[in-house]
PDB file of C-alpha atoms and ligand atoms in Angstrom:
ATOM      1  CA  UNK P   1     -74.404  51.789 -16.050  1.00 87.00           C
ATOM      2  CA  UNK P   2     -73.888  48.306 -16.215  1.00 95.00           C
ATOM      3  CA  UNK P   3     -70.514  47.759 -17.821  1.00 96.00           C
ATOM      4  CA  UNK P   4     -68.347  45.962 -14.912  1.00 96.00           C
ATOM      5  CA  UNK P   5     -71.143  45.435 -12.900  1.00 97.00           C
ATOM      6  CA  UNK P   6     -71.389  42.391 -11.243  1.00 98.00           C
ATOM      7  CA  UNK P   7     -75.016  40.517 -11.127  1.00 98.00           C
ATOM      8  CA  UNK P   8     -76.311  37.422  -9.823  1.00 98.00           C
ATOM      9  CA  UNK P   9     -79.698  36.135 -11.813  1.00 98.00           C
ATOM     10  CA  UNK P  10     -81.645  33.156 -10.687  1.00 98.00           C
ATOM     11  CA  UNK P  11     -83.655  31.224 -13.341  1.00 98.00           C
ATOM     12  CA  UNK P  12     -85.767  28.505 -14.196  1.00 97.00           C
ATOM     13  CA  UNK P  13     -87.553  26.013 -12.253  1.00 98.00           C
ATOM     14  CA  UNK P  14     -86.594  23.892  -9.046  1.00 98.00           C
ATOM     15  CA  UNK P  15     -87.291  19.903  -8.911  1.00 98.00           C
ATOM     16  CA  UNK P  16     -87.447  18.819  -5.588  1.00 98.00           C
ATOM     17  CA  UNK P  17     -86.962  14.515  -5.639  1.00 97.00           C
ATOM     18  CA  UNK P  18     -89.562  12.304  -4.385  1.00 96.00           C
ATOM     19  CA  UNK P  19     -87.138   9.138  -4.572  1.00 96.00           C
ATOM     20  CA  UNK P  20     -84.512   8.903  -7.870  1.00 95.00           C
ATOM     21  CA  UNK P  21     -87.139   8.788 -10.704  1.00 96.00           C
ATOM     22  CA  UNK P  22     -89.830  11.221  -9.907  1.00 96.00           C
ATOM     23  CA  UNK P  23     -89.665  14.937  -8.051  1.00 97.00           C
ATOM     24  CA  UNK P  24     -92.313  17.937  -7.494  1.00 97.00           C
ATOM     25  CA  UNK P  25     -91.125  20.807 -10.046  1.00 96.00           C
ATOM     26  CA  UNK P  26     -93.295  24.177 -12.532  1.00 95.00           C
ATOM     27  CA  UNK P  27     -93.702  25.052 -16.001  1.00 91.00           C
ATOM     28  CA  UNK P  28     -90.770  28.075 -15.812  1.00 92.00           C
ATOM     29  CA  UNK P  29     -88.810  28.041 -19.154  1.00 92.00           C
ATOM     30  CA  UNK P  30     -85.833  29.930 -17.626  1.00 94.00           C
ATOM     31  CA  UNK P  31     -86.458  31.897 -20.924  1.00 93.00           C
ATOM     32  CA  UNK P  32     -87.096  35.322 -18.613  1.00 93.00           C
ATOM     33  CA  UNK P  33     -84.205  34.917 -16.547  1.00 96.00           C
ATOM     34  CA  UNK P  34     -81.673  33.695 -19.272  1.00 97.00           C
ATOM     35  CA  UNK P  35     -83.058  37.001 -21.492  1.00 95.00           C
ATOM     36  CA  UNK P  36     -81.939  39.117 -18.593  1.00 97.00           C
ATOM     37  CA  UNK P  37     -78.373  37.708 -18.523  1.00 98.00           C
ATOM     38  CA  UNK P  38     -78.056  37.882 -22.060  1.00 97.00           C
ATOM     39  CA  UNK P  39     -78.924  41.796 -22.533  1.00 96.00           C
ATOM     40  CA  UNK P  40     -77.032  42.547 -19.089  1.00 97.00           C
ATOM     41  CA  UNK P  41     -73.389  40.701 -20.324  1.00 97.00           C
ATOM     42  CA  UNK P  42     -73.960  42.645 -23.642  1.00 97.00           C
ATOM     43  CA  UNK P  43     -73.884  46.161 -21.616  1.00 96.00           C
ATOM     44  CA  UNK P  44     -71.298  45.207 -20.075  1.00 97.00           C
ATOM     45  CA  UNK P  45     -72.105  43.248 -16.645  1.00 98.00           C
ATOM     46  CA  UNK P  46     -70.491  39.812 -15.218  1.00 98.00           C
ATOM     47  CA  UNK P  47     -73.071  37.752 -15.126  1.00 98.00           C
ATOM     48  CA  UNK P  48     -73.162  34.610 -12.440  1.00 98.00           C
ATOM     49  CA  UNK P  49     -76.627  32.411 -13.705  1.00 98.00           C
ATOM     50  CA  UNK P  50     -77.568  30.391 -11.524  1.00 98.00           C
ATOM     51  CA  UNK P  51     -80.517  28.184 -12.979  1.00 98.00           C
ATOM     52  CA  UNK P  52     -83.044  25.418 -12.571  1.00 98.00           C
ATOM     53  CA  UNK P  53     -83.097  22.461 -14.899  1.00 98.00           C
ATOM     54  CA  UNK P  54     -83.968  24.089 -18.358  1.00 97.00           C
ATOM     55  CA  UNK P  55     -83.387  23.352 -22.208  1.00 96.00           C
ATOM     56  CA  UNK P  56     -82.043  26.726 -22.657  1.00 97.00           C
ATOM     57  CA  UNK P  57     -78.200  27.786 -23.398  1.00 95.00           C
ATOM     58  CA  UNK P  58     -76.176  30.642 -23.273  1.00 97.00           C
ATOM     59  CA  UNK P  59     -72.720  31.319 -24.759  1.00 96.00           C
ATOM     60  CA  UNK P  60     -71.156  34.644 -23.663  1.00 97.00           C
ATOM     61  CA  UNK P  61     -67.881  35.369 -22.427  1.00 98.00           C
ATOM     62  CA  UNK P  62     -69.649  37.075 -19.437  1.00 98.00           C
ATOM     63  CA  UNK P  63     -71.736  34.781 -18.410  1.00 98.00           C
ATOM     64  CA  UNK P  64     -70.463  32.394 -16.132  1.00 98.00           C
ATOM     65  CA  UNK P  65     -74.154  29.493 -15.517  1.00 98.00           C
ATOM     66  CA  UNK P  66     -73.819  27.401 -12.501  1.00 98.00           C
ATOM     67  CA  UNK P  67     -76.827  24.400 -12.851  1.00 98.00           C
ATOM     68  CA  UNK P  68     -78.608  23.477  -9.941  1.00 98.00           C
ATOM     69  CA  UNK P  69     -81.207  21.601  -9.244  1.00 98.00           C
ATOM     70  CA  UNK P  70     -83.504  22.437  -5.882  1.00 98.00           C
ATOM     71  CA  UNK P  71     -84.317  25.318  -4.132  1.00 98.00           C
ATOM     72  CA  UNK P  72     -81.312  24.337  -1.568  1.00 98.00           C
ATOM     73  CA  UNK P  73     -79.148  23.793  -4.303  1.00 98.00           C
ATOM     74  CA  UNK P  74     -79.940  27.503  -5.817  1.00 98.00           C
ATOM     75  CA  UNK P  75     -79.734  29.145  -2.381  1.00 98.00           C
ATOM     76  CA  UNK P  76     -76.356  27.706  -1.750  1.00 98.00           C
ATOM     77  CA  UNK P  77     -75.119  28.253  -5.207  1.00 98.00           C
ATOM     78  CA  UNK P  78     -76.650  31.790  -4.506  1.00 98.00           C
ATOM     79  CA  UNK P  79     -75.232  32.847  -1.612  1.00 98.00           C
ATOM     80  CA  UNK P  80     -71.662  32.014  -2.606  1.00 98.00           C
ATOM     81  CA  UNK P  81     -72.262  35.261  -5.300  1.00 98.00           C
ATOM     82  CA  UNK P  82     -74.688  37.011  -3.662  1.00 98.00           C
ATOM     83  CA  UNK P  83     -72.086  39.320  -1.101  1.00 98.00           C
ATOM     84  CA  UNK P  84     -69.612  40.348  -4.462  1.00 97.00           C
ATOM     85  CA  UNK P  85     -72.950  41.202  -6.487  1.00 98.00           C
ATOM     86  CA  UNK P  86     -74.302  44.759  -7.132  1.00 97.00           C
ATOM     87  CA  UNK P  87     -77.561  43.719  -9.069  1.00 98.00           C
ATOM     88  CA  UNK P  88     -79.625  40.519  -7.618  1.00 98.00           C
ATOM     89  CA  UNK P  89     -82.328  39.239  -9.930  1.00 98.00           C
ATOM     90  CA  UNK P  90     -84.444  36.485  -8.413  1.00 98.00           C
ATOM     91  CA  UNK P  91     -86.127  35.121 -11.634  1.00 97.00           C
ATOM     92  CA  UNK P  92     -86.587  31.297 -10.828  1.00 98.00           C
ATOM     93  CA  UNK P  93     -90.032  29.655  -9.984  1.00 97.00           C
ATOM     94  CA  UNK P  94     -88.377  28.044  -7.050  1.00 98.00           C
ATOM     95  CA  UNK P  95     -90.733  25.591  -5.675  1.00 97.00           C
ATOM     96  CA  UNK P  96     -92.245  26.607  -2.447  1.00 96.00           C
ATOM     97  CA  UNK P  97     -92.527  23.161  -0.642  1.00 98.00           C
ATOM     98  CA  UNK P  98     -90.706  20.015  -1.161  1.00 98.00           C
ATOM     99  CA  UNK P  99     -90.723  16.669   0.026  1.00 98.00           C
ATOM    100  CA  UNK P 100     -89.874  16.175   3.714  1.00 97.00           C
ATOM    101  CA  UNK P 101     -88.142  12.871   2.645  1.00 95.00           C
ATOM    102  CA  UNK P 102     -86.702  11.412  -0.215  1.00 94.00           C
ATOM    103  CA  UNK P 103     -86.763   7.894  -1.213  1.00 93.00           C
ATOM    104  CA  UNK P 104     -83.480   6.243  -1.932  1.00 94.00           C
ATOM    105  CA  UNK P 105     -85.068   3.997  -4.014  1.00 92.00           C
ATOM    106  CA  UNK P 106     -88.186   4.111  -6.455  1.00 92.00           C
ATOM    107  CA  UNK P 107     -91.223   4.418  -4.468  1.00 90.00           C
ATOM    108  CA  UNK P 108     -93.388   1.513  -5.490  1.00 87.00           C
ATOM    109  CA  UNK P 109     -97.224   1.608  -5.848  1.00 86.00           C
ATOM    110  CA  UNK P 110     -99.437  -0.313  -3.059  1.00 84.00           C
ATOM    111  CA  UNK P 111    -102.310   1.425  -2.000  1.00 81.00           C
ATOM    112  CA  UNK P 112    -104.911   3.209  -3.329  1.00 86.00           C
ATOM    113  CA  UNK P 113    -103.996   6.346  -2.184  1.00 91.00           C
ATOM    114  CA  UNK P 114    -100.371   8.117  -1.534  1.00 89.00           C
ATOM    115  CA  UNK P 115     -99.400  11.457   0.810  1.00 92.00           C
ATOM    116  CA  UNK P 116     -96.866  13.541   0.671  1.00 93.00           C
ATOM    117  CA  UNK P 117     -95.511  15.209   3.097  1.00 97.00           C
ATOM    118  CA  UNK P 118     -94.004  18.637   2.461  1.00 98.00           C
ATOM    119  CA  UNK P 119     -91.942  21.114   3.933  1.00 98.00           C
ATOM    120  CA  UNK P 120     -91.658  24.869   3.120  1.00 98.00           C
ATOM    121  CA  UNK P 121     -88.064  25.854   1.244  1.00 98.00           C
ATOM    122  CA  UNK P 122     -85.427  28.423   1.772  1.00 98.00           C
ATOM    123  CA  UNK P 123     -86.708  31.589   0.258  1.00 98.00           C
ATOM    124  CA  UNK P 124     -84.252  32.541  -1.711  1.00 98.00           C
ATOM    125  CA  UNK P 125     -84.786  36.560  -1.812  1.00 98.00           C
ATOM    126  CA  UNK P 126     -85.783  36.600   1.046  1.00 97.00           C
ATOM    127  CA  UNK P 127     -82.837  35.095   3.096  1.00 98.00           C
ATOM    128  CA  UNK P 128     -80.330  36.721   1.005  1.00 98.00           C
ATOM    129  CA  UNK P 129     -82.153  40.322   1.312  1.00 97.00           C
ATOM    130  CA  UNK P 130     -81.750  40.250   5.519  1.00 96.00           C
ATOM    131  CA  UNK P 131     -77.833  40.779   4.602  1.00 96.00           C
ATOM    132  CA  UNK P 132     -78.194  43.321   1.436  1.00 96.00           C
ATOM    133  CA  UNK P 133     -76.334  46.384   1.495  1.00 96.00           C
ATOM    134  CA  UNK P 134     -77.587  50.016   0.994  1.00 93.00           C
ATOM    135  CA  UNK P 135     -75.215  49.696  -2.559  1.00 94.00           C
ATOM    136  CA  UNK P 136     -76.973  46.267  -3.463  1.00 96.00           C
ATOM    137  CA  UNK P 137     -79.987  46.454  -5.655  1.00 97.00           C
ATOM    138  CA  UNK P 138     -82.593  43.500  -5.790  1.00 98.00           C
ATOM    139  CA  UNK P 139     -85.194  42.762  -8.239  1.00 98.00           C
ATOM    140  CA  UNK P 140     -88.068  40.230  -7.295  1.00 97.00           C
ATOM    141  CA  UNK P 141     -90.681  38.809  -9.869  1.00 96.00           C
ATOM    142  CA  UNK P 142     -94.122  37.454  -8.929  1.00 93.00           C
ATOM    143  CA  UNK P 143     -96.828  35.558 -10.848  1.00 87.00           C
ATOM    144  CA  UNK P 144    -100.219  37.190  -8.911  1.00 83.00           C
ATOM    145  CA  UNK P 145    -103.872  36.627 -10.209  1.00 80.00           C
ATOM    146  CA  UNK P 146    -105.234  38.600  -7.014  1.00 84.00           C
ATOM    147  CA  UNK P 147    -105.087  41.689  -5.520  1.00 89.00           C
ATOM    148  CA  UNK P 148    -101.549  41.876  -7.581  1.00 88.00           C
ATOM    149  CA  UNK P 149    -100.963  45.230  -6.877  1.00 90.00           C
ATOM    150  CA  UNK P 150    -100.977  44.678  -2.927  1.00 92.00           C
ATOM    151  CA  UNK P 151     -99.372  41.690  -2.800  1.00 91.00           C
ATOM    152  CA  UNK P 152     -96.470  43.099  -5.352  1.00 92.00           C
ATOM    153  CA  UNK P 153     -96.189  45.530  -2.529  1.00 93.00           C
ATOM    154  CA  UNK P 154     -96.046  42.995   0.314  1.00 92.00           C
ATOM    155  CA  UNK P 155     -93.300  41.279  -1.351  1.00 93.00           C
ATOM    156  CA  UNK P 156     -91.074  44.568  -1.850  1.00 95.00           C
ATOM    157  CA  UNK P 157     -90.857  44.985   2.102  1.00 94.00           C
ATOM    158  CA  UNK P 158     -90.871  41.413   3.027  1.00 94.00           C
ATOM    159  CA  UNK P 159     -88.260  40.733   0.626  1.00 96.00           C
ATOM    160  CA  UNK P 160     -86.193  43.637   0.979  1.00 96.00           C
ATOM    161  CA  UNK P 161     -86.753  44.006  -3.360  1.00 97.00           C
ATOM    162  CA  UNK P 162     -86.119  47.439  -4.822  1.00 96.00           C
ATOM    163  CA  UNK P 163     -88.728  46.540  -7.413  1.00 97.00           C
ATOM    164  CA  UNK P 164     -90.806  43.592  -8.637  1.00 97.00           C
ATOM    165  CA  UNK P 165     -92.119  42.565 -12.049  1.00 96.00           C
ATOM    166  CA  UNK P 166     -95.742  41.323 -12.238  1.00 93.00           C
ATOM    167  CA  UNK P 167     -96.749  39.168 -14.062  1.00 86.00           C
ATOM    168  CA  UNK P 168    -100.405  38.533 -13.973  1.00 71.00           C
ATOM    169  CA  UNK P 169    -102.400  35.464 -14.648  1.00 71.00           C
ATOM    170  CA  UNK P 170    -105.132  37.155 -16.556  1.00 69.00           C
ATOM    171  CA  UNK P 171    -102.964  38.435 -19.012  1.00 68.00           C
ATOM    172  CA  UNK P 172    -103.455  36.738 -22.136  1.00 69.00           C
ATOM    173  CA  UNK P 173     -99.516  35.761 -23.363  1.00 67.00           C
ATOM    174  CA  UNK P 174     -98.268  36.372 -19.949  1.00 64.00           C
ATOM    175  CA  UNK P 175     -96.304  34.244 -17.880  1.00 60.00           C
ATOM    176  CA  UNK P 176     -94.475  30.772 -17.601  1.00 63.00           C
ATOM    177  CA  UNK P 177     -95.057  28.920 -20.753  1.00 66.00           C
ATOM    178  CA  UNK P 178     -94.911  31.731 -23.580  1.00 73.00           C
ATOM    179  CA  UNK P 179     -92.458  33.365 -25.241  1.00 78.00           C
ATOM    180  CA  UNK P 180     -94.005  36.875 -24.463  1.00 83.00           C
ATOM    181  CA  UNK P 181     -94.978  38.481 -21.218  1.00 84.00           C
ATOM    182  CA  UNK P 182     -97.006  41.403 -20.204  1.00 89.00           C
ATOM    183  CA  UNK P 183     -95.310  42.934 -16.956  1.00 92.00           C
ATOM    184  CA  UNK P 184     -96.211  45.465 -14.153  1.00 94.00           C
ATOM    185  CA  UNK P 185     -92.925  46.902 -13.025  1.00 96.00           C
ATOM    186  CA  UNK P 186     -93.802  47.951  -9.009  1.00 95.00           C
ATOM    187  CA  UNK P 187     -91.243  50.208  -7.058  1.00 95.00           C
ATOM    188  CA  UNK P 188     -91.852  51.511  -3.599  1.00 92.00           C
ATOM    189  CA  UNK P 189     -93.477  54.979  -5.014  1.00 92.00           C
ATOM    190  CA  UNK P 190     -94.546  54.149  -8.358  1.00 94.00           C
ATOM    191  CA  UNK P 191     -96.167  51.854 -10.612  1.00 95.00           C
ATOM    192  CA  UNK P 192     -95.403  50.821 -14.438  1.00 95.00           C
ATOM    193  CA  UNK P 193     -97.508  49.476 -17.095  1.00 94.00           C
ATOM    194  CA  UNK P 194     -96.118  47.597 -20.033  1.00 94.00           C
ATOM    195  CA  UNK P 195     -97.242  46.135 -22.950  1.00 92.00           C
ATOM    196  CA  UNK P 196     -97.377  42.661 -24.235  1.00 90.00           C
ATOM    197  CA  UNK P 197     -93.646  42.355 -25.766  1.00 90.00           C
ATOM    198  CA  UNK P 198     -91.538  39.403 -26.733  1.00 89.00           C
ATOM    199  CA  UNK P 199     -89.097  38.139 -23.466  1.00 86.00           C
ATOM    200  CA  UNK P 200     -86.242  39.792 -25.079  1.00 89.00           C
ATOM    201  CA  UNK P 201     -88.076  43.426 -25.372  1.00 93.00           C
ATOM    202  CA  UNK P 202     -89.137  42.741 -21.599  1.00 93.00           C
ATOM    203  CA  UNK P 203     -85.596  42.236 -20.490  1.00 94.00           C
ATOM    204  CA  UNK P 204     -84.759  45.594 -22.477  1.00 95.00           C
ATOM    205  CA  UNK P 205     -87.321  47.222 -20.573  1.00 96.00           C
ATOM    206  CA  UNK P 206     -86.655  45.917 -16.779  1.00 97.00           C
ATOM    207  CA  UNK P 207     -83.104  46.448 -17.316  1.00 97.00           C
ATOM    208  CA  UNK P 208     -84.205  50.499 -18.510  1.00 96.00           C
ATOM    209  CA  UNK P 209     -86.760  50.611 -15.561  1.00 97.00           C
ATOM    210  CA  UNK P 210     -83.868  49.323 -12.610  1.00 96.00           C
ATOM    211  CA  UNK P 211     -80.956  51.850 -14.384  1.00 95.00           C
ATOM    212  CA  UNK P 212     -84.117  54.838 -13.392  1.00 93.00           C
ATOM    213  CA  UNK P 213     -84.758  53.203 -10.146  1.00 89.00           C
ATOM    214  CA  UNK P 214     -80.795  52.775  -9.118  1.00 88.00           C
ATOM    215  CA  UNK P 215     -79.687  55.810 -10.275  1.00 84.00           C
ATOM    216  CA  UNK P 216     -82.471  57.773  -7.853  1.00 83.00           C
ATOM    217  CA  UNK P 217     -81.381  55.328  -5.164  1.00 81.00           C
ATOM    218  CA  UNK P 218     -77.349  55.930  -5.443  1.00 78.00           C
ATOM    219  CA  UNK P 219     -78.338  60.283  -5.312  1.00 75.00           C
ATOM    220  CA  UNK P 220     -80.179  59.362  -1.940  1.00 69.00           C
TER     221      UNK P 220
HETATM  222  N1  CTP O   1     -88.416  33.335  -4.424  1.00 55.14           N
HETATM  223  C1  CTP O   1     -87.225  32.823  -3.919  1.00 55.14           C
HETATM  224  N2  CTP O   1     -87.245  31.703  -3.157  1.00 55.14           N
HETATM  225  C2  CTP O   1     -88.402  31.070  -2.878  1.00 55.14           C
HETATM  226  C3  CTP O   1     -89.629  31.576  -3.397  1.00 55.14           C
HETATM  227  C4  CTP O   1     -89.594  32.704  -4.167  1.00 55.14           C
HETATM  228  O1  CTP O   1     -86.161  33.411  -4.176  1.00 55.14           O
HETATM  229  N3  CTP O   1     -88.382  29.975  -2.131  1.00 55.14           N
HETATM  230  C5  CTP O   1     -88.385  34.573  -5.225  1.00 55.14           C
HETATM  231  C6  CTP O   1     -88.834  34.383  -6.651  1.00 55.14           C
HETATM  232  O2  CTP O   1     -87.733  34.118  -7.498  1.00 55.14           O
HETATM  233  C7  CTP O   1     -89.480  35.726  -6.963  1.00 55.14           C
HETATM  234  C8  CTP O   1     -90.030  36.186  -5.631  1.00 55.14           C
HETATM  235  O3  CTP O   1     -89.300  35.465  -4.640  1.00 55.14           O
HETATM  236  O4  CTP O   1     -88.558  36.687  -7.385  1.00 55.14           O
HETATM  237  C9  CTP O   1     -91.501  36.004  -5.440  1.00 55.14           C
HETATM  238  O5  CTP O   1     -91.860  34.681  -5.595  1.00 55.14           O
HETATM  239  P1  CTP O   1     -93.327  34.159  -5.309  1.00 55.14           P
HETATM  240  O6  CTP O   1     -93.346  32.684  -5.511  1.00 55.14           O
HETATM  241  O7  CTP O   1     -94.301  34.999  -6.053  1.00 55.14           O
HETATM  242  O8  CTP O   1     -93.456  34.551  -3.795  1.00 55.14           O
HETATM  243  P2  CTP O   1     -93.772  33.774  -2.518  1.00 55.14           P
HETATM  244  O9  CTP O   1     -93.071  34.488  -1.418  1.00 55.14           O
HETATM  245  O10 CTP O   1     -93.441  32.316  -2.670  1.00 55.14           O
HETATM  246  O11 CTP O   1     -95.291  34.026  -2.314  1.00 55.14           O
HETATM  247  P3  CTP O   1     -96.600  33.251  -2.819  1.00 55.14           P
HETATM  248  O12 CTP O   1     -97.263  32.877  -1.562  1.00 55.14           O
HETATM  249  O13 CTP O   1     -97.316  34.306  -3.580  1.00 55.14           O
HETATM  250  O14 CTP O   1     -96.157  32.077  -3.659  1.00 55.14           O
END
């Protein structure tokens, strides 16, 4: 199903600059996201990875990785692929705020205390999924540690995701800084429950759980 398929995958974190030296950024590995590419360009797909700063690689002929570094960055880098794509996969911690300015220069240290202001970013899924097509499928992820189920659910229609992976918080092994994760696949009528599996396993599994979910969508 996925041989010349072609899929867009975010990844990773975002660093949004305070001034050259220092910027707001998370704990994402990229390691979920560059998983994902790796299993989809060996069935077959061309694969456009856009990604966060991260120590990862990736050599395959079918992957082509554009680096980027904030959420503005992504979303342009994004939306360039996102119209040719047939499979979205928003996998990147993008940061939800950044600074409203950046320094030009190093910010240096006077008084005793120091605000910041932020500003909310570009959601990424979200912008793109107000010009997805009925032949487009998109895949969200979120990292919940309430009322997961609901707000998995929330993001689906507010996103305009066909499914999204949860991750939850109180999960032992789950989430941002291991090399396993314990995921909650939610689709509009159904729910899945995995078990804790290694990031490549995971990727096996969300890529079996969106060929179910697509094929019942293309029948429609
Ligand atoms: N996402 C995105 N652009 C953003 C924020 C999030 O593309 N600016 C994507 C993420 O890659 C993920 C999904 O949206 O696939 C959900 O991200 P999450 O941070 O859980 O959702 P938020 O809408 O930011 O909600 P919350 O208030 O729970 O942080």
């Amino acid at each position: 199903m996925f041989s010349g398929k072609k899929v867009l995958i975010t990844a990773g974190p975002t660093y949004e600059p305070l001034d050259p030296v220092r910027f707001i950024g998370n704990h994402s590995t990229g390691k979920m996201g560059f998983a994902l590419a790796r299993c989809l360009a060996e069935a077959g797909a061309e694969v456009s990875l856009v990604s966060g700063p991260t120590a990862l690689t990736l050599d395959h002929a079918l992957v082509h990785i554009t680096p980027v570094m904030t959420a503005d960055e992504m979303f342009a880098a994004c939306a360039k692929v996102a119209p040719e794509a047939d499979l979205w996969i928003f996998a990147a911690a993008v940061a939800d705020y950044k600074p409203k300015d950046t320094a030009t220069s190093k910010i240096k240290k006077s008084d005793a205390s120091f605000t910041i202001e932020l500003v909310k970013n570009v959601d990424i899924a979200a912008t793109l999924g107000q010009q997805k097509r009925e032949d487009q499928f998109a895949v969200g992820f979120a990292l919940e540690t309430d009322q997961e189920l609901e707000n998995a659910r929330g993001k689906l229609l507010k996103k305009k995701l066909d499914m999204v992976v949860l991750n939850s918080l109180r999960d032992p092994g789950a989430g941002f800084k291991h090399d396993t994760n314990k995921i909650t696949i939610v689709k509009a009528a159904s729910v899945e429950e995995y078990a804790l599996k290694n990031k490549d396993e995971v990727a096996q599994d969300i890529l079996e759980s969106i060929k179910a979910e697509w094929a019942c969508l293309q029948k429609k």
